[in-house]
Short mmCIF file of C-alpha atoms in Angstrom, two decimals:
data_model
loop_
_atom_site.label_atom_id
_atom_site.label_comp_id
_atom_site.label_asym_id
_atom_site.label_seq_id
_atom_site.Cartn_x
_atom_site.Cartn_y
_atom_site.Cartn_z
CA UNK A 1 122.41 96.57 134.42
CA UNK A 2 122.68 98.68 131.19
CA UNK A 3 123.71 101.49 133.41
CA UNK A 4 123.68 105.50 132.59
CA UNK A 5 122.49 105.77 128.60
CA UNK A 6 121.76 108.43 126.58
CA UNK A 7 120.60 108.77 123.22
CA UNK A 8 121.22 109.75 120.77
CA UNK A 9 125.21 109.61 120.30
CA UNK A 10 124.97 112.24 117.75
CA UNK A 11 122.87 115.25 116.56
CA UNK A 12 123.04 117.92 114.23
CA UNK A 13 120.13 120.63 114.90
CA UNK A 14 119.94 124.41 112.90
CA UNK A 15 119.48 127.16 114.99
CA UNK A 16 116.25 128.00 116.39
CA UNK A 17 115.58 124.10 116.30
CA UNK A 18 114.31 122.18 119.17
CA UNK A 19 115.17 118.53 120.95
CA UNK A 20 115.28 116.63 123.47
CA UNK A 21 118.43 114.79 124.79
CA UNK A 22 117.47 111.57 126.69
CA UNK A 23 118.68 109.93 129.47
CA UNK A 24 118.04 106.83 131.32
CA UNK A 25 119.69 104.56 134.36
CA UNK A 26 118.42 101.22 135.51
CA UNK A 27 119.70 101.27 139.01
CA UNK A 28 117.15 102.69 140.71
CA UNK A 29 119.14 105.55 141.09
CA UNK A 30 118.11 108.74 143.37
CA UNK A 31 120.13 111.48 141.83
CA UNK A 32 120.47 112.31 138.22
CA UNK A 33 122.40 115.57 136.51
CA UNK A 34 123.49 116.94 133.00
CA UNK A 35 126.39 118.40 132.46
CA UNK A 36 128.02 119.65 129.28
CA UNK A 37 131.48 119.67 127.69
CA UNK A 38 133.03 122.33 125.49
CA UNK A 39 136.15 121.50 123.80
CA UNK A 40 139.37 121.92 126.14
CA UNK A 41 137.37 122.71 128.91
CA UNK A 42 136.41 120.58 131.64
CA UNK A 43 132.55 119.09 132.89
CA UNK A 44 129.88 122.03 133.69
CA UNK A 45 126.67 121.12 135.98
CA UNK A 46 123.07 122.54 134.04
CA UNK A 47 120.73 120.83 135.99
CA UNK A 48 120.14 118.67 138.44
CA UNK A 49 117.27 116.46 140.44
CA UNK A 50 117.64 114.71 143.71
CA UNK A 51 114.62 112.56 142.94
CA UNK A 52 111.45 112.22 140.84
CA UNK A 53 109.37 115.35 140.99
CA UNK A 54 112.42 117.39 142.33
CA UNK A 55 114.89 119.32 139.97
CA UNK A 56 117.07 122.22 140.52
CA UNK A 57 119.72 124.76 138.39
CA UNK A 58 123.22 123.82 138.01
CA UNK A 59 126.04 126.28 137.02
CA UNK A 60 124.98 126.64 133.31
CA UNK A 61 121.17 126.64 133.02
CA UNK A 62 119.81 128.87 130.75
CA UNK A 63 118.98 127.86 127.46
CA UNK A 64 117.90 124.32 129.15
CA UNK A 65 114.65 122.85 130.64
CA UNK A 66 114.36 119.40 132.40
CA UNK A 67 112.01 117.80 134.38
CA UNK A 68 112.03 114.36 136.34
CA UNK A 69 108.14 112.65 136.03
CA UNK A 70 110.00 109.20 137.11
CA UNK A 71 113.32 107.50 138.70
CA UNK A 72 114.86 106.40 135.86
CA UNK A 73 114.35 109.06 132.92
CA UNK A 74 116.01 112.42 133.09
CA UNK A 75 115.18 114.45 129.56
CA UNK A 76 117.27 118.00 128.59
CA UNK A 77 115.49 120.35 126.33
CA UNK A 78 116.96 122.65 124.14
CA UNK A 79 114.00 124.80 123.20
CA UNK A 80 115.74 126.86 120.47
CA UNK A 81 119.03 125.86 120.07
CA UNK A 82 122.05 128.20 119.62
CA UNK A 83 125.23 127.69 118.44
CA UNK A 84 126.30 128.44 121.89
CA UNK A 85 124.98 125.32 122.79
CA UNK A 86 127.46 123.20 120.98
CA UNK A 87 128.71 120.44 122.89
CA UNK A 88 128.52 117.53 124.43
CA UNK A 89 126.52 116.06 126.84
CA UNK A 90 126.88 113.95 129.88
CA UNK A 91 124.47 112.55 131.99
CA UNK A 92 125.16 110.95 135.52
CA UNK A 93 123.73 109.41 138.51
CA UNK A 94 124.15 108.28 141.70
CA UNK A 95 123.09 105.85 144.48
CA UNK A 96 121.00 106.76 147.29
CA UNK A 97 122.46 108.36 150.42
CA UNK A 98 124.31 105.60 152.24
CA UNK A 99 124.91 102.88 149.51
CA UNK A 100 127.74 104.57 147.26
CA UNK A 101 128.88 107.95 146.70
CA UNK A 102 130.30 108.27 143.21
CA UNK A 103 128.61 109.53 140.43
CA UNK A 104 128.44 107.23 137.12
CA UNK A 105 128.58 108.86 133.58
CA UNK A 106 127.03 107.94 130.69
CA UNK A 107 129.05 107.72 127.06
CA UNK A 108 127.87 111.35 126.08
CA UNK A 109 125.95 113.15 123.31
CA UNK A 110 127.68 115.30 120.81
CA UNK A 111 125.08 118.23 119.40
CA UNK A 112 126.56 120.72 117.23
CA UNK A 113 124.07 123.57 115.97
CA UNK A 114 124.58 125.58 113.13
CA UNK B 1 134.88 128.61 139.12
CA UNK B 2 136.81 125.91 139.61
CA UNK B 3 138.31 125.43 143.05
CA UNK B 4 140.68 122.84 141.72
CA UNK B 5 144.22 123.71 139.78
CA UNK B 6 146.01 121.51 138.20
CA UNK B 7 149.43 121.17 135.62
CA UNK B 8 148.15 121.14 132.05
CA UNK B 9 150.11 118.19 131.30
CA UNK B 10 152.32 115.93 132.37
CA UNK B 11 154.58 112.67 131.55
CA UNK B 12 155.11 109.15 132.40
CA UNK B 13 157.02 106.35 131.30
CA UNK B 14 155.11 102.93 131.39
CA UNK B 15 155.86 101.25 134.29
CA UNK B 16 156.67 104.20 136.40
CA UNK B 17 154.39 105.68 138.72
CA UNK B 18 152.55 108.83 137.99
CA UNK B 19 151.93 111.31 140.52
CA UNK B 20 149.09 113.96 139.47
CA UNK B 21 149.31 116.84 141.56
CA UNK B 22 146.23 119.04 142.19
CA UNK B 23 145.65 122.53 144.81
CA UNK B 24 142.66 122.74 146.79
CA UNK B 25 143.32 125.80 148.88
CA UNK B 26 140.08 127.04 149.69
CA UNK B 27 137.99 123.80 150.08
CA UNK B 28 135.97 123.65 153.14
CA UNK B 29 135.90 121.14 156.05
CA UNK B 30 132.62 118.93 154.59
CA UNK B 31 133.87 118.53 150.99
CA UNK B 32 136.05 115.93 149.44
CA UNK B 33 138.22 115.37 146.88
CA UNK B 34 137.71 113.50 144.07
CA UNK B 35 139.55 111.92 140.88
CA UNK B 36 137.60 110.91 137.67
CA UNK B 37 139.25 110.10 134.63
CA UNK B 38 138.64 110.61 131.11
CA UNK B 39 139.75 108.65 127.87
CA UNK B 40 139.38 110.35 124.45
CA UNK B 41 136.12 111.76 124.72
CA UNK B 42 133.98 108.83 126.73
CA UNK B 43 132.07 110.21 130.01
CA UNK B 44 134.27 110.18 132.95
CA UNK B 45 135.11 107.14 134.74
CA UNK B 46 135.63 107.46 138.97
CA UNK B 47 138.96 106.76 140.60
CA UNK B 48 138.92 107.68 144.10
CA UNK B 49 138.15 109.82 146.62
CA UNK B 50 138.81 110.69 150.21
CA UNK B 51 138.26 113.94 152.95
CA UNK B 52 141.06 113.82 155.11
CA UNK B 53 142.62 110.56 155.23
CA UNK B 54 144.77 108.47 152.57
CA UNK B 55 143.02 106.23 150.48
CA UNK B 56 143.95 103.31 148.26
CA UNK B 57 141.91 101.11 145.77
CA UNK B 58 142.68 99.15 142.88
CA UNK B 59 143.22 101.92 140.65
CA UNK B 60 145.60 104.29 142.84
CA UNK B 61 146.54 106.05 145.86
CA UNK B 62 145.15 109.43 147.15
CA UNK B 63 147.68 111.00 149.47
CA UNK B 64 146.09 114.70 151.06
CA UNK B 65 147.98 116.40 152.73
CA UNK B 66 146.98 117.37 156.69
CA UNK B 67 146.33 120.97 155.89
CA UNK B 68 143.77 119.61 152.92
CA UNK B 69 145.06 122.20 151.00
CA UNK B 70 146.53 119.50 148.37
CA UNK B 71 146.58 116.38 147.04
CA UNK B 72 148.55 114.18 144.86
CA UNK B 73 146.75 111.41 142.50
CA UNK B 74 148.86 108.15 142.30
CA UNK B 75 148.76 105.18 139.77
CA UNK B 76 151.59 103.38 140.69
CA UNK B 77 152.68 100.97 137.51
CA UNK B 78 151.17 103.11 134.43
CA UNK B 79 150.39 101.73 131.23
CA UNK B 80 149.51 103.26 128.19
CA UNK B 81 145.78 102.74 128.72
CA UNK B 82 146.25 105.43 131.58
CA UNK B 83 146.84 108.11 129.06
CA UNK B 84 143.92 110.28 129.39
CA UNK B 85 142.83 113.47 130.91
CA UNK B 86 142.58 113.61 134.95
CA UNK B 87 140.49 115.96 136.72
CA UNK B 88 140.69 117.13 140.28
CA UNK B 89 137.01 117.64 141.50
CA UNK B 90 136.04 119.18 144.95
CA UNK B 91 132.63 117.78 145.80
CA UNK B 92 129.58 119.69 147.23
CA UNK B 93 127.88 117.43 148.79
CA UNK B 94 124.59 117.91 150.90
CA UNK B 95 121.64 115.72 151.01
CA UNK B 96 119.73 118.14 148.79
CA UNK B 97 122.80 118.68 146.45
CA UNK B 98 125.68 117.32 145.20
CA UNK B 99 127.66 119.21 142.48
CA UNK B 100 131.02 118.19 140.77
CA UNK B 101 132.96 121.23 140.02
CA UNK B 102 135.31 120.55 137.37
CA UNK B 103 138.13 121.93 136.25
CA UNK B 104 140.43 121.76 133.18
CA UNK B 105 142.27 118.60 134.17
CA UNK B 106 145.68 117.28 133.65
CA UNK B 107 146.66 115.34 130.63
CA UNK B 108 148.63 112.70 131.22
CA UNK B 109 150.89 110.97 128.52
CA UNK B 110 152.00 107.37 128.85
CA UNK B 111 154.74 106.79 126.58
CA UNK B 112 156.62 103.15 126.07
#
């Protein structure tokens, strides 16, 4: 298993710019979340889905869409990005209900927005 | 907000044990405790967890005390590849939600 990967490692957008961060697990995987990571500070939840179809607000939303069309792909948008929105990025999932309980991280991606 | 505190910082010689303290005074009677682990700045790796009881695995000890109020994270031979930042986490966990609350973390130095 490749497990939790995102892409890309890096990304440099200008304000008002657009993208997508990706995000993909291979274990079959129920639950999937973003968080983000300012410097010095620790992990904050933005959204979160429970399953394909299903997705729900985290601590930090706004600013952020994401939707969940199949098990193993969980996209972020950044519609127009702010330098607010400097950070990185970690994506995680977890097992169903009953076969594990810990959450697995992927290696992160770092946006900065100028 | 974080329902986790923690020491900024904190020192260990190789070799010696490191105890991580951490406060959870207001967690409720459903949610655990957790310990992840971060090195430089790669996503955070899981240690343990537990609810009430003590718990042990390969990486460390979890000792909580019986009022839950605390716990203590222990690696008991550190090396210097356990320098990294350690974060407390209470868990929400339902069936419809399951939310890591972070909070600032300990840093823990290993020096030789």
């Amino acid at each position: 298993n490749a497990g939790v990967t995102q892409t890309p490692k890096f990304q440099v957008l200008k304000t008002g710019q657009s993208m997508t961060l990706q995000c993909a697990q291979d274990m079959n995987h129920e639950y999937m979340s973003w968080y983000r990571q300012d410097p010095g500070m620790g992990l904050r939840l933005i959204h979160y889905s429970v399953g394909a179809g299903i997705t729900d607000q985290g601590e930090v939303p706004n600013g952020y869409n994401v939707s969940r069309s199949t098990t193993e792909d969980f996209p972020l948008r950044l519609l127009s990005a702010a330098p607010s929105q400097t950070s990185v990025y970690f994506c995680a999932s977890r097992p169903p209900l009953g076969r594990g309980e810990t959450q697995y991280f992927g290696p992160g991606t770092r946006l900065l927005v100028l | 907000d974080a329902k986790t505190t923690q020491p900024t910082s904190m020192d260990c010689a190789e070799g010696r044990a490191a105890n991580l303290p951490c406060n959870h005074s207001t967690i409720s009677g459903n949610e655990y405790v957790y310990w992840y682990r971060q090195i430089h700045s790669q996503g955070p790796q899981y240690i343990i967890h537990g609810l009430k009881n003590n718990e042990t695995n390969e990486m460390a000890s979890l000792i909580i005390t019986e009022d839950r109020k605390s716990s203590t994270l222990i690696l008991p031979h550190a090396t210097l590849r356990d320098t990294a930042v350690y974060y407390c986490i209470v868990r929400e966990f339902t069936y419809n939600t399951d939310k890591l609350i972070f909070g600032t973390g300990t840093r823990l130095q290993v020096f030789p």
